[in-house]
Coordinates of C-alpha atoms in Angstrom, one line a residue:
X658 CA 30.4 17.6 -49.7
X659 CA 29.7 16.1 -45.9
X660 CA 26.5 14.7 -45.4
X661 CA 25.4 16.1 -42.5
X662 CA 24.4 13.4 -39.6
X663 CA 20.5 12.3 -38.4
X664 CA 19.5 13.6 -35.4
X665 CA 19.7 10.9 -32.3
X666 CA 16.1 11.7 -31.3
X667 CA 13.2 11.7 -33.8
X668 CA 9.5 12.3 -33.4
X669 CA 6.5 11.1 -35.5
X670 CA 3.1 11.6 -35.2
X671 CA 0.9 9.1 -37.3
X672 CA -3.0 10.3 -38.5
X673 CA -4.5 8.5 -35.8
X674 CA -2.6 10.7 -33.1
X675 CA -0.5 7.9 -32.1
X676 CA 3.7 9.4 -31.5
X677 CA 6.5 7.5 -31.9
X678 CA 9.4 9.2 -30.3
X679 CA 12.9 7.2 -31.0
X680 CA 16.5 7.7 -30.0
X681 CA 19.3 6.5 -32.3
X682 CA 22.4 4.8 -30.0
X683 CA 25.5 4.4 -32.1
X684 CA 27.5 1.9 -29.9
X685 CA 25.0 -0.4 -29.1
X686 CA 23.2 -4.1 -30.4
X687 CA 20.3 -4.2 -28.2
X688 CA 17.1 -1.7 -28.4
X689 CA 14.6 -1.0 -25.6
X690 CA 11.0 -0.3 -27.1
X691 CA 7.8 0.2 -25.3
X692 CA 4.0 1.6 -24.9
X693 CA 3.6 4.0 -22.0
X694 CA -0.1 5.1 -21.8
X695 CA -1.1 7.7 -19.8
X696 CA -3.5 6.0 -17.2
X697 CA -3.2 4.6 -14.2
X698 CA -4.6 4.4 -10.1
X699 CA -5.8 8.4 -10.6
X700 CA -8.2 7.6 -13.2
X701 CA -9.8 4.8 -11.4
X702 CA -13.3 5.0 -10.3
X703 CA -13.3 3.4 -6.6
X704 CA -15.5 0.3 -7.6
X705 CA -12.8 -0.5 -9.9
X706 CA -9.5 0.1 -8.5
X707 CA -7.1 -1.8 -9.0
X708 CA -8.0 -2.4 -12.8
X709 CA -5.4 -0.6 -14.2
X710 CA -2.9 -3.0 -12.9
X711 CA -5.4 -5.9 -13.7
X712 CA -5.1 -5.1 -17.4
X713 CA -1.2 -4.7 -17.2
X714 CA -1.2 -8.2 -15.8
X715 CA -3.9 -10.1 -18.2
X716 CA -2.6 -8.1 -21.5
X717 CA 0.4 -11.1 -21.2
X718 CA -2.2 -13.8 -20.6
X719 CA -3.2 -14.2 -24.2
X720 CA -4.4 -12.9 -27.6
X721 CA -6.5 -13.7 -30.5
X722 CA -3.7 -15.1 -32.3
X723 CA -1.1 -15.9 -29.4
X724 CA -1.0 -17.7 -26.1
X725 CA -0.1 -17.0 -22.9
X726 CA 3.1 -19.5 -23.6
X727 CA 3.9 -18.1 -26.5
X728 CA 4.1 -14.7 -25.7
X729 CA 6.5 -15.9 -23.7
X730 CA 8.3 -18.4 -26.0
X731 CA 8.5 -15.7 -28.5
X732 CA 10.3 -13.2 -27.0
X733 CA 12.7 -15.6 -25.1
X734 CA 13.5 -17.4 -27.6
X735 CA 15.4 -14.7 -29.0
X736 CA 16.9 -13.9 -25.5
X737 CA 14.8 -11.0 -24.7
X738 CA 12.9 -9.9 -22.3
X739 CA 9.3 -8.1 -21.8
X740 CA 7.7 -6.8 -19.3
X741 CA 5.0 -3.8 -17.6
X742 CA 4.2 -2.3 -15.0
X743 CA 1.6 0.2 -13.3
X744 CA 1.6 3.7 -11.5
X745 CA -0.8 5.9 -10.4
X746 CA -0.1 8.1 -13.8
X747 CA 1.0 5.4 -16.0
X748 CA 1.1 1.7 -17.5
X749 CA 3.9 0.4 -20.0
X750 CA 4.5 -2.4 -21.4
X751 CA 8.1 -2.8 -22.7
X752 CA 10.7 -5.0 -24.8
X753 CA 14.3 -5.4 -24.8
X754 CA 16.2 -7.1 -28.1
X755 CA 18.4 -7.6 -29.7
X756 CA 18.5 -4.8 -32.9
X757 CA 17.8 -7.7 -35.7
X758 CA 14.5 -8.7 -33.0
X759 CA 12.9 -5.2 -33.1
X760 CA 10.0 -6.9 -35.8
X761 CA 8.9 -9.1 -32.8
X762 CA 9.3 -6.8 -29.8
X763 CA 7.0 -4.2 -32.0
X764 CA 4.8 -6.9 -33.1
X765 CA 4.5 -8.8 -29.3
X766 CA 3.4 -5.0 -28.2
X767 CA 1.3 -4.2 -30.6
X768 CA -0.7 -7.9 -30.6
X769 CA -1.2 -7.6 -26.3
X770 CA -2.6 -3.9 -26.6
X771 CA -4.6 -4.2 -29.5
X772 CA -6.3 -7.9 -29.5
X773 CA -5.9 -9.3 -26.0
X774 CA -8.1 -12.1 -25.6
X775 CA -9.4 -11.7 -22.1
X776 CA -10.4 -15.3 -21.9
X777 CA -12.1 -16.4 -18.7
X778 CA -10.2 -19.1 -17.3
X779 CA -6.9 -16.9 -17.6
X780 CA -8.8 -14.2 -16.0
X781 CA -9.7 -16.0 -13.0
X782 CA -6.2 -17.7 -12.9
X783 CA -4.5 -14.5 -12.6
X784 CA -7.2 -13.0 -10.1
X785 CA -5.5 -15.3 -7.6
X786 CA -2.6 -14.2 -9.1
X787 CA -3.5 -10.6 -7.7
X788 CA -4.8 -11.9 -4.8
X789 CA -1.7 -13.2 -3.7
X790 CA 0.4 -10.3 -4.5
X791 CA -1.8 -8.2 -2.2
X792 CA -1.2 -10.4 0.5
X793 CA 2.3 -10.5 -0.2
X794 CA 2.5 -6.7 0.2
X795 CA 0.6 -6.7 2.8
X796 CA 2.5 -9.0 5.3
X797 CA 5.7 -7.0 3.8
X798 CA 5.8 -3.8 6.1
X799 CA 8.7 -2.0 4.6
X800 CA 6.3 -2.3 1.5
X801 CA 3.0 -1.4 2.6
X802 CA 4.0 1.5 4.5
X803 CA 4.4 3.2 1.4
X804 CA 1.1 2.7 0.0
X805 CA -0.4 3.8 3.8
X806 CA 1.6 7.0 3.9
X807 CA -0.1 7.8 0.0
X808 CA -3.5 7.1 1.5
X809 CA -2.9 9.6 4.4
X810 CA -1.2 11.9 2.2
X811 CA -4.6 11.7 -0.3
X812 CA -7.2 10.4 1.9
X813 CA -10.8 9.4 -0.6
X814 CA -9.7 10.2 -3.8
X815 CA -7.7 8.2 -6.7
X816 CA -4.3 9.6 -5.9
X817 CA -4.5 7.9 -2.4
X818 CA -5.9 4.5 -3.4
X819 CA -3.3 1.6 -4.0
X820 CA -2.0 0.7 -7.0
X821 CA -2.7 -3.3 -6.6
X822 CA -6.4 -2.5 -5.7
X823 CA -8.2 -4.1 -2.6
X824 CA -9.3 -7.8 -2.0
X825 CA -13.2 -7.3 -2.1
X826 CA -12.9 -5.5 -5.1
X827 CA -10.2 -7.3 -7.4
X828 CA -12.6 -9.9 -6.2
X829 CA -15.5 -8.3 -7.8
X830 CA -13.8 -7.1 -11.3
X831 CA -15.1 -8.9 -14.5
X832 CA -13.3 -9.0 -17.8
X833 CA -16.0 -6.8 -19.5
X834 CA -14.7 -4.1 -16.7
X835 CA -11.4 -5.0 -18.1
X836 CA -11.9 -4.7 -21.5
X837 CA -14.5 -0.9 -21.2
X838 CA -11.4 0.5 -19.5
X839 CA -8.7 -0.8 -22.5
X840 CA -11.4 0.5 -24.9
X841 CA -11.7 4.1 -23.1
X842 CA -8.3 4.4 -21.7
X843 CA -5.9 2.8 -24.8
X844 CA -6.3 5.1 -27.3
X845 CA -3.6 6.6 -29.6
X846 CA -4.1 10.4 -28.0
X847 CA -3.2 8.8 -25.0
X848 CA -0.1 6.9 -26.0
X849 CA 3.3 7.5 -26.4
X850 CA 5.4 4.8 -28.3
X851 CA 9.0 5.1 -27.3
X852 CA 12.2 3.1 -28.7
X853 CA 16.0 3.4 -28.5
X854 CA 18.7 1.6 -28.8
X855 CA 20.2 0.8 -32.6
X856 CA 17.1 1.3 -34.7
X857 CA 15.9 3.1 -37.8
X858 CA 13.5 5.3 -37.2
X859 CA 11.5 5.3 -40.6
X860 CA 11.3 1.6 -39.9
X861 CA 10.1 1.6 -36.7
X862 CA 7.2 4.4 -37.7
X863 CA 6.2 1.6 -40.8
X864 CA 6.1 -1.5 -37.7
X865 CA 4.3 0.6 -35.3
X866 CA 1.9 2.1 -38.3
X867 CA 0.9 -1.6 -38.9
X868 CA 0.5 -3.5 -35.2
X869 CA -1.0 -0.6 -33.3
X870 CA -3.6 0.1 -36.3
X871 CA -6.6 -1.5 -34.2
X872 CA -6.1 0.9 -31.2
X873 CA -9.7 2.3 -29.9
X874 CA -10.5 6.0 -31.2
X875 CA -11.5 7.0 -27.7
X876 CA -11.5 10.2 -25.6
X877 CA -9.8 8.9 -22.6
X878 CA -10.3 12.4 -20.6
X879 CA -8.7 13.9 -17.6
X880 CA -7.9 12.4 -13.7
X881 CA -9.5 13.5 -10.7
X882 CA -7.1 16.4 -9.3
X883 CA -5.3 15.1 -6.5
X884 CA -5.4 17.3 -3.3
X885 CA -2.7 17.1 -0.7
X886 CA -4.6 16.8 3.1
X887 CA -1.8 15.2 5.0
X888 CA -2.4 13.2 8.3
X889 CA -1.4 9.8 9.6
X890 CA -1.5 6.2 9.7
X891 CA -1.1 3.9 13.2
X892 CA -1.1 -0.2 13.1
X893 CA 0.5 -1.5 15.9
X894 CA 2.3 -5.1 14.5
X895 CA 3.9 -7.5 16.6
X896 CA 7.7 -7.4 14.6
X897 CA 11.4 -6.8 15.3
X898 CA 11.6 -2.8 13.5
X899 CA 8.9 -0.3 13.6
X900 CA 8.9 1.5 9.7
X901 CA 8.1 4.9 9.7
X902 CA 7.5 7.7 6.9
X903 CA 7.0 10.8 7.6
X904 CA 6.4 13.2 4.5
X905 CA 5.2 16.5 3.3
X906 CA 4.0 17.7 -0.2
X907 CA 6.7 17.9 -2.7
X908 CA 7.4 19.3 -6.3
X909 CA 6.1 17.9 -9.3
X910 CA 7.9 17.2 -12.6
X911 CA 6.6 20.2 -14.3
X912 CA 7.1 22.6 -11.3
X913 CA 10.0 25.5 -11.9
X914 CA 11.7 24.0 -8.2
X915 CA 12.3 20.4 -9.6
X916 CA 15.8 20.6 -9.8
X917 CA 16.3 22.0 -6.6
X918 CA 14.1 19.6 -5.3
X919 CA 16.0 16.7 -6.6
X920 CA 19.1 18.7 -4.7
X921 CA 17.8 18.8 -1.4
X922 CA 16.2 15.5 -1.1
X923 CA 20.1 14.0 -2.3
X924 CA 21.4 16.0 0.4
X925 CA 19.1 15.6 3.0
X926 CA 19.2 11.8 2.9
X927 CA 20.3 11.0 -0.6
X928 CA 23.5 8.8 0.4
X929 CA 25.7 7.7 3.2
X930 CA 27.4 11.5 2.7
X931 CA 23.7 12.9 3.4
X932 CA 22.5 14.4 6.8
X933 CA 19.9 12.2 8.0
X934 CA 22.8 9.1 7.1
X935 CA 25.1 10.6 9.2
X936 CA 23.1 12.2 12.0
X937 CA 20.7 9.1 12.7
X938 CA 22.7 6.2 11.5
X939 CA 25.8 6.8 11.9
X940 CA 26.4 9.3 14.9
X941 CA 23.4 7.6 17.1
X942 CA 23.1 4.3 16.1
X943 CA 19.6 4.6 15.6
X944 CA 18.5 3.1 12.5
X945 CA 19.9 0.7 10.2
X946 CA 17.9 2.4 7.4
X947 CA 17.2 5.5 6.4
X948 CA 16.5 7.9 3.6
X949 CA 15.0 10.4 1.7
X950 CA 13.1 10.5 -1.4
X951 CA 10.8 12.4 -3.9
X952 CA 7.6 10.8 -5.6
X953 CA 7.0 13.3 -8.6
X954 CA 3.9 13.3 -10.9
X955 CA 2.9 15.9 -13.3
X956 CA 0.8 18.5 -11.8
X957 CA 1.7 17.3 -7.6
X958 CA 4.4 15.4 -6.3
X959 CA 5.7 14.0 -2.8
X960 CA 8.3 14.4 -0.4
X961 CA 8.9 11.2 2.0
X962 CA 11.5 10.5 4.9
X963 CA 11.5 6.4 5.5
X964 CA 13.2 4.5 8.2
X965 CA 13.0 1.4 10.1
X966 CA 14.1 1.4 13.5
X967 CA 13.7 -0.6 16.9
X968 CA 10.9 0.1 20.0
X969 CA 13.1 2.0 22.1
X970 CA 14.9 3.8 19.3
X971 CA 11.4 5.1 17.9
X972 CA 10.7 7.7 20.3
X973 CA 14.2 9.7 19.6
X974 CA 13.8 9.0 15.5
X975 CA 11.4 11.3 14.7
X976 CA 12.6 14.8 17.0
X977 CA 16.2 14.0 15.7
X978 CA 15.2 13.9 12.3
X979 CA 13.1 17.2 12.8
X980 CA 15.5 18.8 13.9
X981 CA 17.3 17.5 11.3
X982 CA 14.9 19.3 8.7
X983 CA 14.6 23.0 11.0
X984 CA 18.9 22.8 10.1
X985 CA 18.4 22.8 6.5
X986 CA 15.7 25.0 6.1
X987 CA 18.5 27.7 7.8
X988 CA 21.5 26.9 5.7
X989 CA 23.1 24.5 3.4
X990 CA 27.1 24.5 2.6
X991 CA 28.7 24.8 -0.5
X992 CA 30.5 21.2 -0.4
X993 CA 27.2 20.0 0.2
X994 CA 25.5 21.2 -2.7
X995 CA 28.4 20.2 -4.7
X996 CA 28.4 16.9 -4.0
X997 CA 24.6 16.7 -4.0
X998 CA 24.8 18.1 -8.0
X999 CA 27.4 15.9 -8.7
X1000 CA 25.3 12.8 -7.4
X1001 CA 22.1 13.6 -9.4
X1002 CA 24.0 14.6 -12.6
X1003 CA 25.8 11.4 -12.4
X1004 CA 23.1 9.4 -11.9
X1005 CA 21.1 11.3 -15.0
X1006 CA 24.3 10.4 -17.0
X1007 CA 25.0 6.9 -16.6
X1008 CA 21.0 6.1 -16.7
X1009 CA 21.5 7.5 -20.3
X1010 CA 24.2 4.3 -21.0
X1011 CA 20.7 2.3 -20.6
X1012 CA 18.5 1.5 -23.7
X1013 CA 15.5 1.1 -21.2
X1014 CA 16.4 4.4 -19.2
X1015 CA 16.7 6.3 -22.2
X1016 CA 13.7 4.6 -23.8
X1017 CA 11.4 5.6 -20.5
X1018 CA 12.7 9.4 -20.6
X1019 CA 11.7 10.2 -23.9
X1020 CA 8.2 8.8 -23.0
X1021 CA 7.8 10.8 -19.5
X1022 CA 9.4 13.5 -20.9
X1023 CA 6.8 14.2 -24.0
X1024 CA 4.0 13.1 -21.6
X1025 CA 4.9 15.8 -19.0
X1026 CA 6.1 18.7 -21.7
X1027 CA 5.0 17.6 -25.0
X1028 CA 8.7 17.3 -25.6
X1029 CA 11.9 15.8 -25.5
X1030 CA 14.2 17.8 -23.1
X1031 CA 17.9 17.2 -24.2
X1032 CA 20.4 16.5 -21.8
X1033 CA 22.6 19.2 -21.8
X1034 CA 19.4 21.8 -20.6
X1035 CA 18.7 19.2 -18.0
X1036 CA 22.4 19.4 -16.3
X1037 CA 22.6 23.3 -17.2
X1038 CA 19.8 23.7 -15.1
X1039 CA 21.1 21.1 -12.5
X1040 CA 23.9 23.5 -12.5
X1041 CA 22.3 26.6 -11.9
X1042 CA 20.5 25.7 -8.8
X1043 CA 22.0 27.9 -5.8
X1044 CA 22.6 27.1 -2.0
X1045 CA 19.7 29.5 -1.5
X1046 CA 17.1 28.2 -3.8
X1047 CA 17.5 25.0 -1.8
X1048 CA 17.1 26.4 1.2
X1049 CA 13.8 28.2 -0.2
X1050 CA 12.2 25.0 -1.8
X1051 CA 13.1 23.2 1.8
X1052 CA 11.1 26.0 3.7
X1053 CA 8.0 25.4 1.1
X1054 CA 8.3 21.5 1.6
X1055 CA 8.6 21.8 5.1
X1056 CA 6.5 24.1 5.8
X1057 CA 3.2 21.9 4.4
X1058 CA 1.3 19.8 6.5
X1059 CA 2.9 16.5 7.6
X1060 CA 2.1 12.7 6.9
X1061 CA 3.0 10.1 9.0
X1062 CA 2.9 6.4 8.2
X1063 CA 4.2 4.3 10.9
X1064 CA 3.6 0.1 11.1
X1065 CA 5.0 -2.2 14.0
X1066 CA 6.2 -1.9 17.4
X1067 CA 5.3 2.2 17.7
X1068 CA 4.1 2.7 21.3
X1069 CA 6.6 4.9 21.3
X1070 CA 6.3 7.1 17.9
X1071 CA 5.3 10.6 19.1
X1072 CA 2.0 11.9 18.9
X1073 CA 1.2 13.6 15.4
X1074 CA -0.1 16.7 16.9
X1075 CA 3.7 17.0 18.7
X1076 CA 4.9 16.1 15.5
X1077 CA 3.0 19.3 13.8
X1078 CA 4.0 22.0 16.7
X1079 CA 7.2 20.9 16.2
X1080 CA 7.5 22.0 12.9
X1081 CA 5.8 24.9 14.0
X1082 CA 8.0 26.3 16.4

């Protein structure tokens, strides 16, 4: 009799409400696992943010039975390689291995989230740390232009605030604030482990079961609702390009006209093939740069235009690409759609020859729908978007109120309120 074969993709949920979701890769030696907890910029209260990504960074900075050093030692000296990082919905902290490594990548985790030191002199070594990085962004304008255009997207509330936090109050942030918001924020209801890669799953469920046993029983509770305003951002800088990003609100992971969103923001200015490309780059020379993109969270998202472009250039950017967004509210060709499917379905499948792609998925996946979606539902319906649901989700986008970002030489940027009559008309 054939023994019929595990399934790739297996979920457990231990007593303390902690899941483990894992994905079994046959031709593979290496395995991706990681901690994705569900908080980040949005559930910041304004005196402290910026802490979120304070804890991401000091959780490698030492625990009650490792050092800084030998976190690091540890995991390299098997030739892996760990690492986080924050969003304004999430922080993970992740491993990759070899298979015969998973132990350590599982215990590393585990050890960082559940008995991180917080010792002072780290703490105020990597405050400077922080420090720096803001300044960094900050003098990069093709950076912070980004985290302007969420600010006037959400102006005074969590969704707009920056990631990194502010000077004055990274400044201000002690390790006790550090350590109340791991205590109320890291609990197992608001966790999802995630792994693939060549693994057992039983075996993972046993290593997780015994180095994530001394997370906090909290109630981490809900974000502060984000609510789209719209608006805009000036700072006139002395430099070479002026960076602009002009944006509307956009489709969120959970919302019915994802796919088709995905569609028209490939098509729109997804590729050197996409309308904006070839419109404004490469028929009149006016940008090096340009292109479109979509910033998706659960229950909102965002839809952004960015380009960098020179003084003169600047005042015909932004009608061009207007008009650019009137055309495909109107119509959309078949060939276009086509290849725009055939972009984001390839992209979805070769992310899947990725331990760490497929590792992340699962996570966002059961933290947006309390499930895993399998692939094949996600390309039918990839498939069975239409050249007029396209041009339906571009006349909702585009028909919201506008955000405009725009950083260096931009005398001659048009005024926002020609901007908004101009996607009136």
């Amino acid at each position: 009799m054939k023994k019929s074969a595990k399934p790739a993709i297996e979920i457990t949920t231990l007593d303390s409400g902690l899941t483990i979701l894992t994905e079994h890769m046959d031709r593979v030696e290496t395995v991706s696992f990681g901690s994705y907890v569900g908080v980040g910029t949005r559930h910041e209260t304004a005196p402290e943010n910026g802490v979120s990504h304070f804890l991401e960074h000091m959780a490698f900075k030492g625990t009650e039975r490792r050092s800084a050093v030998e976190i690091a030692e540890a995991v390299e000296d098997v030739g892996g390689h760990i690492n986080a990082y924050t969003s304004r919905d999430q922080t993970a902290y992740y491993v990759k291995l070899l298979a015969d490594d998973l132990p350590l990548g599982i215990d590393l985790i585990g050890d960082i989230l559940c008995h991180s030191a917080f010792d002072a002199a780290e703490f105020e070594r990597e405050r400077g740390v922080i420090l720096q990085e803001i300044g960094q962004a900050n003098d990069t304008p093709d950076d912070i232009i980004f985290d302007h255009f969420q600010s006037a997207a959400y102006p005074d509330q969590p969704m707009g605030w920056p990631v990194l936090g502010t000077e004055n109050i990274i400044r201000a942030l002690t390790p006790a604030t550090l350590q109340t918001y791991m205590r109320t924020h890291y609990a197992p209801s608001n966790m999802v482990i995630a792994a693939a890669g060549k693994l057992d799953h039983n075996r993972v469920v046993d290593l997780v079961a015994e180095h994530f046993a001394d997370l906090p029983n909290a109630n981490p509770g809900s974000p502060v609702e984000a609510f789209y305003r719209g608006g805009e951002f000036r700072e006139s800088r002395d430099l070479d390009q002026a960076h602009l990003v002009l944006g509307f609100p956009g489709i969120g992971y959970a919302d019915p006209d994802f796919y088709a969103a995905m569609l028209l923001t490939t098509l729109l200015g997804g590729g050197m093939s996409s309308r904006l490309f070839q419109e404004i780059r490469e028929k009149r020379g006016l940008v090096y740069s340009i292109y479109s993109f979509s910033l998706p969270s659960r229950d909102c998202g965002l839809f952004g235009i960015y380009a960098g472009t020179g003084e003169a250039e600047a005042a015909e950017l932004l009608p061009v690409t207007l008009g650019e967004l009137g055309k495909v509210r109107r119509s959309i060709t078949s060939a276009e759609l086509k290849r725009a499917r055939a972009q984001v379905k390839a992209g979805l499948l070769m992310s899947l020859e990725s331990t760490g792609s497929r590792c992340e998925q699962l996570a966002r996946q059961f933290h947006v729908f309390g499930r895993v979606i399998p692939v094949q539902e996600i390309v039918a319906k990839i498939d069975a978007v239409t050249e007029q649901d396209v041009i339906r989700v571009a006349n909702r986008v585009f028909a919201g109120a506008p955000t405009l970002a725009a950083i260096g030489p931009i005398g001659r940027v048009p005024k926002f309120d020609h901007i908004t009559e101009s996607l009136a008309a």
